[in-house]
Short mmCIF file of C-alpha atoms in Angstrom, two decimals:
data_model
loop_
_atom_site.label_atom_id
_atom_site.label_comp_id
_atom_site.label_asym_id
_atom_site.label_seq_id
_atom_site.Cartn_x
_atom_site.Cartn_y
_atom_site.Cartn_z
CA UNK V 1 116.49 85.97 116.91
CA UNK V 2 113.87 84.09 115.35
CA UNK V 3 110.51 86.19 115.07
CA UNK V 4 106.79 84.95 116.02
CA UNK V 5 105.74 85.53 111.90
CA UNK V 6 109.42 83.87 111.20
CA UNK V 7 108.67 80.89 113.66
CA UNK V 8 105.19 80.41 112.31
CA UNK V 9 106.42 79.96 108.83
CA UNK V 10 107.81 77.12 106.52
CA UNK V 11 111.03 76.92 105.57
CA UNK V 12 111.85 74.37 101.86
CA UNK V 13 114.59 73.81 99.73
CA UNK V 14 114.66 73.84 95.82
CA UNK V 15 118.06 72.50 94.15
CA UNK V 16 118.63 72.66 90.54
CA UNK V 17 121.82 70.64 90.01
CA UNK V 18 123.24 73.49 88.99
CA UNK V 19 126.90 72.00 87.37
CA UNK V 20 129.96 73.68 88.35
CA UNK V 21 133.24 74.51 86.31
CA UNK V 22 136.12 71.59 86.54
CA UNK V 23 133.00 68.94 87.80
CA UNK V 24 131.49 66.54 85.92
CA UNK V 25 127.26 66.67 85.66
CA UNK V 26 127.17 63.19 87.48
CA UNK V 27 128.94 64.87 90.58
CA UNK V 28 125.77 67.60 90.25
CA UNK V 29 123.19 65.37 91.16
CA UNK V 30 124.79 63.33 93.68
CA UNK V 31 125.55 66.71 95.34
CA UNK V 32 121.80 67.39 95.50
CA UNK V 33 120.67 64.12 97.01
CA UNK V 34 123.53 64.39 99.08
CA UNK V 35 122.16 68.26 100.20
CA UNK V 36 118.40 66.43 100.86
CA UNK V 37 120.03 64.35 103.38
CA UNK V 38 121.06 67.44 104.93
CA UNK V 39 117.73 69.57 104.60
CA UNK V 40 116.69 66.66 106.13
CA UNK V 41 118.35 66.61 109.36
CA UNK V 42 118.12 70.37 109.38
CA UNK V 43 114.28 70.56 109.37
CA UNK V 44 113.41 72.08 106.55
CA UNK V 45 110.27 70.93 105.33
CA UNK V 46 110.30 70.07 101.48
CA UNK V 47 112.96 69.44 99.35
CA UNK V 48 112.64 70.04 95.51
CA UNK V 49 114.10 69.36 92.25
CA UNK V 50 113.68 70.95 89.04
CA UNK V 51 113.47 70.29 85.24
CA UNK V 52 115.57 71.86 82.70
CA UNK V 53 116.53 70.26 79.20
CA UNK V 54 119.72 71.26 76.82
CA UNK V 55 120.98 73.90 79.43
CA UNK V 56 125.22 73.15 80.21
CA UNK V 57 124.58 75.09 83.78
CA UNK V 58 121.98 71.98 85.04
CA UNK V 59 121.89 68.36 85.31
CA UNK V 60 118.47 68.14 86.22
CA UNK V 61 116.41 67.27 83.06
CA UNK V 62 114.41 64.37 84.68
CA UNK V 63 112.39 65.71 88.31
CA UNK V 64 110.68 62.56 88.59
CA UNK V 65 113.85 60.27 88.76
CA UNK V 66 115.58 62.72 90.39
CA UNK V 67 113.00 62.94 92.90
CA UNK V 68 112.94 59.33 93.66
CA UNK V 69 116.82 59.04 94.34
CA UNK V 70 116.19 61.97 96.61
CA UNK V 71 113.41 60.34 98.13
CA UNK V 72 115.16 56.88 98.81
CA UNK V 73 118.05 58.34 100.43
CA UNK V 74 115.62 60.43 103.13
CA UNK V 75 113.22 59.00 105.57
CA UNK V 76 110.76 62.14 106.55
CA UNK V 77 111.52 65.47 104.35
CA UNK V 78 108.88 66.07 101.75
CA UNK V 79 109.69 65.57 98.07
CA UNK V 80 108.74 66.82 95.23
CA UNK V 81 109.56 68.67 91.76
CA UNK V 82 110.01 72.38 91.45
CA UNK V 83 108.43 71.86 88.90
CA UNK V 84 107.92 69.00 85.99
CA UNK V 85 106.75 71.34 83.55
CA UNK V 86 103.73 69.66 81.83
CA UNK V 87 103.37 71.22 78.51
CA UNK V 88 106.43 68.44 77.91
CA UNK V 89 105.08 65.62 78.77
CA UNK V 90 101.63 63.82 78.28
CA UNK V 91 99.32 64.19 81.12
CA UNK V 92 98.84 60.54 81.92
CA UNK V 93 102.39 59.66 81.79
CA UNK V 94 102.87 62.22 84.66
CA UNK V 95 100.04 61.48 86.85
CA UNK V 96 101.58 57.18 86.74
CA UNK V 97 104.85 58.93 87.26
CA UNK V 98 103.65 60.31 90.14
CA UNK V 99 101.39 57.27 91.26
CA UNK V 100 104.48 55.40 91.40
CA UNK V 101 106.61 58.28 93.62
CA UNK V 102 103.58 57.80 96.53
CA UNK V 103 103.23 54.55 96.04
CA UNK V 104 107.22 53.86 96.83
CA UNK V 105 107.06 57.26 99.34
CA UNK V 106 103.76 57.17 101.03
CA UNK V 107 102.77 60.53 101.99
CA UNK V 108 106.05 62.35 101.21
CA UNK V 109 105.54 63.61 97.53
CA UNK V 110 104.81 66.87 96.05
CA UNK V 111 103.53 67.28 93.08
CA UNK V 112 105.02 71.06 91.76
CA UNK V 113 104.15 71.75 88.19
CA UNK V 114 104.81 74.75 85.53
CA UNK V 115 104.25 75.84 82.40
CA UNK V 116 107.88 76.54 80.85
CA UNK V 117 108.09 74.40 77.16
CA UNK V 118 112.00 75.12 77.04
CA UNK V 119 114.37 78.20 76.68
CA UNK V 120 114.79 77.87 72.82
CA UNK V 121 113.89 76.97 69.97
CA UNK V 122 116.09 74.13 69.51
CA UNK V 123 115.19 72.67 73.32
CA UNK V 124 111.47 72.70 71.64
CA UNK V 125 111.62 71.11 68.60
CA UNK V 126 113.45 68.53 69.90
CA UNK V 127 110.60 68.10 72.82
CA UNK V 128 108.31 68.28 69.83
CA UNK V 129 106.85 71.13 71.29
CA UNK V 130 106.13 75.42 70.48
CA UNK V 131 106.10 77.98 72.38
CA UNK V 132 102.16 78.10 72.52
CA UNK V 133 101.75 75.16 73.79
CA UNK V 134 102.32 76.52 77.38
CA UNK V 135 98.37 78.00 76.47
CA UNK V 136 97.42 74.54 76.82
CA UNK V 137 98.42 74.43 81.07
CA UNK V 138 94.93 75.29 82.25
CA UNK V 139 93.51 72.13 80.34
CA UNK V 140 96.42 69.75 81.24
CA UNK V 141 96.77 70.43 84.77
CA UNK V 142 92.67 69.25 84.61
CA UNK V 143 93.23 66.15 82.78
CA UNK V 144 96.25 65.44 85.05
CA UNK V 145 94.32 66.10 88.07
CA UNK V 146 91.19 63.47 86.79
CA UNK V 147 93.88 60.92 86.54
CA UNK V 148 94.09 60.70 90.37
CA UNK V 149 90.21 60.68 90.41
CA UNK V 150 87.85 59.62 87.61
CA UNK V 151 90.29 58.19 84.68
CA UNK V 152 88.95 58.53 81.08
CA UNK V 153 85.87 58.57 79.39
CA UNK V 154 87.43 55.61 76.95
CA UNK V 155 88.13 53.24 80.01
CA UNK V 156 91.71 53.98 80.79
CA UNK V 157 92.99 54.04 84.53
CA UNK V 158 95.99 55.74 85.40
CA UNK V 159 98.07 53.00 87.39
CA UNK V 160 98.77 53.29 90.31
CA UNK V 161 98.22 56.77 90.74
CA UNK V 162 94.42 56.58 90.41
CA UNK V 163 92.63 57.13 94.10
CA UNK V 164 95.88 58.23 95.28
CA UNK V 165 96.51 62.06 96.47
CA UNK V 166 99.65 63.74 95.58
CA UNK V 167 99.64 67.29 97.12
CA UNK V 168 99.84 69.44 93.23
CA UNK V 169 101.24 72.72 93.11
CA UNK V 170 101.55 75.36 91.06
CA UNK V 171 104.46 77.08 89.83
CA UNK V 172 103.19 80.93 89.00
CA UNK V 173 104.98 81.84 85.74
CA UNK V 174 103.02 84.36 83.81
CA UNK V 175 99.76 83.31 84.38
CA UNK V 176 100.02 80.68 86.65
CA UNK V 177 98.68 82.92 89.68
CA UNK V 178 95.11 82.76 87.75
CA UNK V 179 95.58 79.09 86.29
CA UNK V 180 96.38 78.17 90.14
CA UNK V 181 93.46 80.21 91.62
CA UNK V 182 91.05 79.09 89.12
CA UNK V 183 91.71 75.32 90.03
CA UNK V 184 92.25 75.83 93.98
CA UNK V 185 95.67 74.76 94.44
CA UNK V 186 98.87 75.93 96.35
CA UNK V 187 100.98 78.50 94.35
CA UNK V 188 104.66 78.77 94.19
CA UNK V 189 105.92 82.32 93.33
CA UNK V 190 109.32 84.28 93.03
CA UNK V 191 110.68 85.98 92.75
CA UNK V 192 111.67 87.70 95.70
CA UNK V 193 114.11 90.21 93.42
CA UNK V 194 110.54 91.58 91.89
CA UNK V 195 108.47 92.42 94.81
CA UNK V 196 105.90 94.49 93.20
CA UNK V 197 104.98 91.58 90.26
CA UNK V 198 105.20 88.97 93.31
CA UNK V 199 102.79 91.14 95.56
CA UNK V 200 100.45 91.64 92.43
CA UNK V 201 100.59 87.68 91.54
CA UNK V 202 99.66 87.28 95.19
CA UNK V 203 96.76 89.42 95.31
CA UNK V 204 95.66 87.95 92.18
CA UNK V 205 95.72 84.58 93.37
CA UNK V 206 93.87 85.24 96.80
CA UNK V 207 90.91 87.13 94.91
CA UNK V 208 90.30 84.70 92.23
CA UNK V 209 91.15 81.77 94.38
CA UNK V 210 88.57 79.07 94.57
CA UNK V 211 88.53 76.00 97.28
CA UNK V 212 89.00 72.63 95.39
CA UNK V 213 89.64 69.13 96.82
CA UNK V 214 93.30 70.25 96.91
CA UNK V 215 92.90 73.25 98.82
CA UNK V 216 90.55 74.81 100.79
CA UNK V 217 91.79 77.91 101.41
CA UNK V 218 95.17 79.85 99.33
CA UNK V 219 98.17 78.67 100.38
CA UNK V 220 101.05 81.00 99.07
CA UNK V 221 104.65 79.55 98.73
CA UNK V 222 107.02 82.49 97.98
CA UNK V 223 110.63 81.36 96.44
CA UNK V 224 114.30 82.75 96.00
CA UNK V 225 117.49 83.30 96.93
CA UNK V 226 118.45 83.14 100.57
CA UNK V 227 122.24 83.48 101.26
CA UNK V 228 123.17 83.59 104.82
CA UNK V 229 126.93 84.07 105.97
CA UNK V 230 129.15 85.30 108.62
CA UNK V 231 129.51 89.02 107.19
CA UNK V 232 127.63 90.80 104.49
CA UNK V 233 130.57 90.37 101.92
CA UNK V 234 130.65 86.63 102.38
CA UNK V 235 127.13 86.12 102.02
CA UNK V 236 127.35 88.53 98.73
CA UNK V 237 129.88 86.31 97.53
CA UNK V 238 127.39 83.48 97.61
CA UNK V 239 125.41 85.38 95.05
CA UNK V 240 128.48 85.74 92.53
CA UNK V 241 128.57 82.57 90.57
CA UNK V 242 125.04 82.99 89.61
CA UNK V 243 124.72 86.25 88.58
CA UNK V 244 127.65 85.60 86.68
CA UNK V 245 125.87 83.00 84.94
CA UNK V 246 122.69 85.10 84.75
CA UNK V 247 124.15 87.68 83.09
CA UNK V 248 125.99 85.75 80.60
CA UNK V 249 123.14 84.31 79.59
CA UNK V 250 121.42 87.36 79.07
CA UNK V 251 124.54 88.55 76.85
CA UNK V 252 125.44 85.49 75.18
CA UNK V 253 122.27 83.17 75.01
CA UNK V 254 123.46 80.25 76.44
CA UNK V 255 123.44 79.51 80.33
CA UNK V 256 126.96 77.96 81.71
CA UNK V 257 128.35 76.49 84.59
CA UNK V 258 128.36 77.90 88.00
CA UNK V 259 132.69 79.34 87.82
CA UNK V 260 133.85 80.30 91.20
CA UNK V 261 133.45 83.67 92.81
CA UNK V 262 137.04 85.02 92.69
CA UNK V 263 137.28 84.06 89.07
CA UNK V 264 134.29 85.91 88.47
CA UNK V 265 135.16 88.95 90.23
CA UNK V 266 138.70 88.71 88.15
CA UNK V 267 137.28 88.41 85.32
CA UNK V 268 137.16 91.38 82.38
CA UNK V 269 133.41 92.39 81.68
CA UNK V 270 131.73 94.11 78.86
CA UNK V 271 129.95 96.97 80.02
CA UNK V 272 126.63 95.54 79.26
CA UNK V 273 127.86 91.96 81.03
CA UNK V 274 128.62 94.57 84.15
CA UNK V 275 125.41 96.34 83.78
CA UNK V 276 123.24 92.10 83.78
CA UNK V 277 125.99 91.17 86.08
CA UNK V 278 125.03 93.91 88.98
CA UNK V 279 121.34 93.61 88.17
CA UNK V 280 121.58 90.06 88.78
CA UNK V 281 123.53 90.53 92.44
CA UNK V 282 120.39 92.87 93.66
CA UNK V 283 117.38 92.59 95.19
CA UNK V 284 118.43 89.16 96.83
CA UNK V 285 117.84 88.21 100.68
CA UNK V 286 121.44 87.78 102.11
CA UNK V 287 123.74 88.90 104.73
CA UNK V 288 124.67 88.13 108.62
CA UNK V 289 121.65 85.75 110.26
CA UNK V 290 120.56 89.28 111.81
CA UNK V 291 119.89 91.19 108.19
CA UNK V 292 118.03 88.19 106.99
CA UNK V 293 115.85 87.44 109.44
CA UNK V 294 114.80 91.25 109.66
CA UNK V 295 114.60 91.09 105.24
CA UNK V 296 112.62 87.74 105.98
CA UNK V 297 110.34 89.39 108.37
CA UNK V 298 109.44 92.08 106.16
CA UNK V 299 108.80 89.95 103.00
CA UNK V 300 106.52 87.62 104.99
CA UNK V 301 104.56 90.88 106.41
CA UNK V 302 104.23 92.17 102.70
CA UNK V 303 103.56 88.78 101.66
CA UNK V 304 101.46 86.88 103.81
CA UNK V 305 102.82 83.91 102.82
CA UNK V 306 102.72 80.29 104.60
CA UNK V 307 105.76 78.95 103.14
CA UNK V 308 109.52 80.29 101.64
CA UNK V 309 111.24 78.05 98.99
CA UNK V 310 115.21 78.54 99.51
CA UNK V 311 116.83 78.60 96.22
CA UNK V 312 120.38 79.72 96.35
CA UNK V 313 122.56 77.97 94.16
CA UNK V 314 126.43 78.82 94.15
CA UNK V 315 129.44 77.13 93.02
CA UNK V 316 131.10 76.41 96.13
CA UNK V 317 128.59 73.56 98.00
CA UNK V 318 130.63 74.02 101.39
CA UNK V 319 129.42 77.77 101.63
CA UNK V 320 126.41 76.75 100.35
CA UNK V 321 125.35 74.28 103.24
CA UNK V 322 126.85 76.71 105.64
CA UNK V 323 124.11 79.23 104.76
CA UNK V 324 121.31 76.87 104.86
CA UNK V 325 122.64 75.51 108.14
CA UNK V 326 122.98 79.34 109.51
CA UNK V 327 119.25 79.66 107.94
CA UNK V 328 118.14 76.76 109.78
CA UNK V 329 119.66 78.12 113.09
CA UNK V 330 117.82 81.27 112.74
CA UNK V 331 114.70 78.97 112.33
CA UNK V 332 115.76 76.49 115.03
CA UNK V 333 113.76 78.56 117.87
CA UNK V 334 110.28 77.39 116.52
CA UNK V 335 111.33 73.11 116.13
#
């Protein structure tokens, strides 16, 4: 079933610790390193965590600790952050952070990186940070890269990441197609609900592109939701607690739990909650192993793209590592 362009392709994971109604945060991140193991032994290629701060629907606020559990309990999948975003953090702190991820993990870390400085006001101030501070990325993600290479004019050595190479990418958020193409790294972009902005990011990227140390050529990782299931109505129902979620935090400002499916699809909706919740159902890859690897096909033709980043989240984790294990199946042809 599995297609030349399909075969030719890599295949990651991203896992945002998304917490789940009736489970504590704690059982969130043990149920993502416990899905890297799996990736793992499924061959997917990278596995990724994320960074979010004062949201109830993720545990993830710290992608560099995160990342090392992750990393300790695997032996050969890739690791890496999806993304730390630096406009939080201090440049040097990051690149040591890092230094001491490949110095533990030789030649296993990924460096992913964005530009997101919280999702309100609140989540700011208390990072000590504004909203136009994410017009500082261009100049951070230099200074960050120098750490690895040349230090600081003043004498100061970032330990032990200094002569060390960490693979950085960039997560394209706005303008993070130019910032990327401008410094010649890899570019992570979704998502795959928007084709037309994605396509235009893309094209963006490859024109402007410019080879670096870290890249010689684009590289162009696309990323979203994959949901792959038995029939089209299970693998829809994979999308449920999400969009759910989505949508009430489009309606009420604050982004909750993953509940189940059939408790969303009992539940009473406003007609604007109905109008964000549909929205936020569409557009996704998902159905039988057949209807996705024909929707991956086309997206990869459109798309050109060396490299998919699975991001399905859901509240039940059973379903969920069924459809990366039918996704890996559909892969298996090319191992």
């Amino acid at each position: 079933m599995s297609s030349s362009l399909i075969a030719r392709t890599r295949f990651s994971l991203l896992d945002r610790s998304r917490t789940r109604e009736g489970h504590a945060p704690a059982e969130a991140l043990r149920d993502t390193v416990a899905l890297a193991r799996e990736a793992e032994a499924l061959g997917f290629h990278r596995f990724w965590v994320s960074e979010h701060h004062g949201v109830p629907g993720v545990a993830g606020s710290a992608p560099t600790v995160l990342a090392a559990a992750v990393a300790a309990a695997t032996r050969t999948i890739r690791v890496g952050t999806g993304g730390v975003m630096l406009p939080n953090h201090r440049p040097l702190v990051v690149a040591e952070q890092f230094g001491v991820l490949e110095s533990l993990f030789p030649g296993r870390i990924d460096m992913g990186l964005g530009r997101s400085v919280g999702f309100t006001d609140g989540v700011r101030r208390a990072l000590g940070r504004e909203k136009g501070d994410a017009e500082d990325f261009g100049a951070q993600l230099g200074e960050l890269l120098d750490w690895f290479t040349v230090g600081s004019p003043a004498g100061v050595h970032a330990r032990p990441a200094e002569g060390l190479s960490v693979p950085p990418f960039v997560l394209a958020m706005g303008e993070g197609a130019r910032i990327a193409a401008r410094a010649g790294l890899p570019m992570v972009i979704g998502d795959l609900r928007d084709r037309d902005r994605m396509l235009r990011g893309i094209d963006r990227y490859r024109s402007q592109f410019r080879p670096s140390p870290w890249a010689a050529e684009p590289y162009v990782v696309i990323s979203g939701t994959v949901a792959v299931a038995g029939t089209e109505a299970e693998a829809r129902r994979l999308l449920v607690p999400e969009a759910w979620s989505m949508a009430y935090s489009r309606t009420h400002g604050t982004f909750p739990p993953l509940a189940p499916a059939e408790s969303v699809e009992a539940r009473p909706m406003s007609a604007r909650e109905r109008d964000v919740y549909e929205s936020a159902l569409a557009g996704h890859i998902a159905g039988t192993a057949e209807q996705v690897a024909h929707e991956l096909e086309g997206v990869l033709k459109e798309t050109d793209a060396q490299e998919v980043l699975v991001t399905t989240s859901t509240y039940d984790r059973t379903a969920l590592l069924d459809s990366h294990r039918r996704l890996a199946a559909l892969l298996a042809p090319r191992r």
